[in-house]
Steps between C-alpha positions, in 0.01 A plus 500: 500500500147668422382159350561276853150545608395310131750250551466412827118457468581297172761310698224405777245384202755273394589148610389565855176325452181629663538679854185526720557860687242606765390854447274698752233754390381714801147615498470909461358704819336158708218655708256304732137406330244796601271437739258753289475533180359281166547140485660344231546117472831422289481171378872264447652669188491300204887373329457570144828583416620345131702199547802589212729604835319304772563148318872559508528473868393218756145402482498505900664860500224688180259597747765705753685624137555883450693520219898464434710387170568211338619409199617135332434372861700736678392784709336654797127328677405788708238387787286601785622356804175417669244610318374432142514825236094459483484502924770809465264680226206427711644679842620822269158538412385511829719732633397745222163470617568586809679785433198596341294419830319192345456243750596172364380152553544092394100468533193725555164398627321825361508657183822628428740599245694224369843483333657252233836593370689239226889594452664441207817646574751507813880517400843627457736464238872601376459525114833509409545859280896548372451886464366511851769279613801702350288838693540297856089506444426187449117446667270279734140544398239367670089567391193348715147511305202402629108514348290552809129459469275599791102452596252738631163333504420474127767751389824335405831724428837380336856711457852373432722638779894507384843543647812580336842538701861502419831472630821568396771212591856447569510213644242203459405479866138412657506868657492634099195253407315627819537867434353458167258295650353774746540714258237343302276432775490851587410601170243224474318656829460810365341358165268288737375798709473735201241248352337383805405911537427546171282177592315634808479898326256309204345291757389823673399697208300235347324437879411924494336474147 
């Protein structure tokens, strides 16, 4: 009994051909953009995501892609529904800024601080594990990583900001994918504000020498 998890996900990786399941991934604490406050323009993020997963789906379904598992052509294509995974990135980002009282923008006449952000990783998967299947722990794990790069003026700063979330499964359902999902996107805010103020804390100290 302790090994139907394993063999039910095995069972759905096998012969069943590729399903296309639409996942949602809700953006943490949405607040409105601040009237006051530093302006940041975030330019589209950039898809550079390796193509060893991405090429076994539909060309017309990469770009809305966040992860799933297949194997010998059988599987799960998790998507977006309306949105593509570099859009999705691109709209966490703001709403970390936010929360951090930057005022965010698509263009800027003035000077301004300006943001470029290139993700290279956005998914969930199911690696299949036999001890973790015979524990009833078998596990959804989803990372997002993106290398963000902003402009000052002259002074250009880059950091990697990372998420990491996990989810143990009973049943392969689009509710399991998502929860590892928002797991990871929470993370992945908390990486991204803990550089962006390690970012602004150098900024200041270098403006004071």
């Amino acid at each position: 009994m302790k090994s139907i998890i394993g063999l039910s996900l095995l069972l759905l990786l096998t012969g069943c051909g590729i399903r296309t399941e639409v996942v949602r991934v809700n953006v943490p604490d949405i607040r409105v953009n601040p009237e006051q406050g530093t302006t940041v323009v975030v330019a589209p993020v950039r898809d550079n995501r390796r193509s060893e997963f991405l090429s076994l789906v539909p060309a017309s379904e990469r770009a809305r892609n966040v992860g799933g598992e297949i194997r010998q052509g059988n599987g799960f294509n998790l998507v977006l529904e309306s949105t593509t995974a570099s859009e999705k990135t691109r709209e966490i980002i703001i709403q970390a800024l936010r929360n951090m009282g930057y005022r965010t923008a698509d263009q800027c006449d003035a000077p301004c601080l300006r943001l470029e952000a290139s993700m290279n990783e956005f998914a969930v998967r199911a690696p299949f594990n036999f001890w973790r299947a015979a524990g009833w722990a078998q596990q959804m794990v989803a990372d997002l990583s993106v290398e963000v790069t902003t402009h000052d003026g002259d002074r250009t700063r880059s950091f990697t900001a990372k998420g990491h979330g996990t989810n143990v499964f009973q049943v392969v359902s689009p509710e399991n994918w998502e929860k590892a999902l928002e797991r990871a996107v929470t993370d992945f805010t908390a990486s991204f504000k803990q550089n962006m103020s390690a970012q602004d804390a150098a900024a200041a100290s270098k403006a004071q020498d």
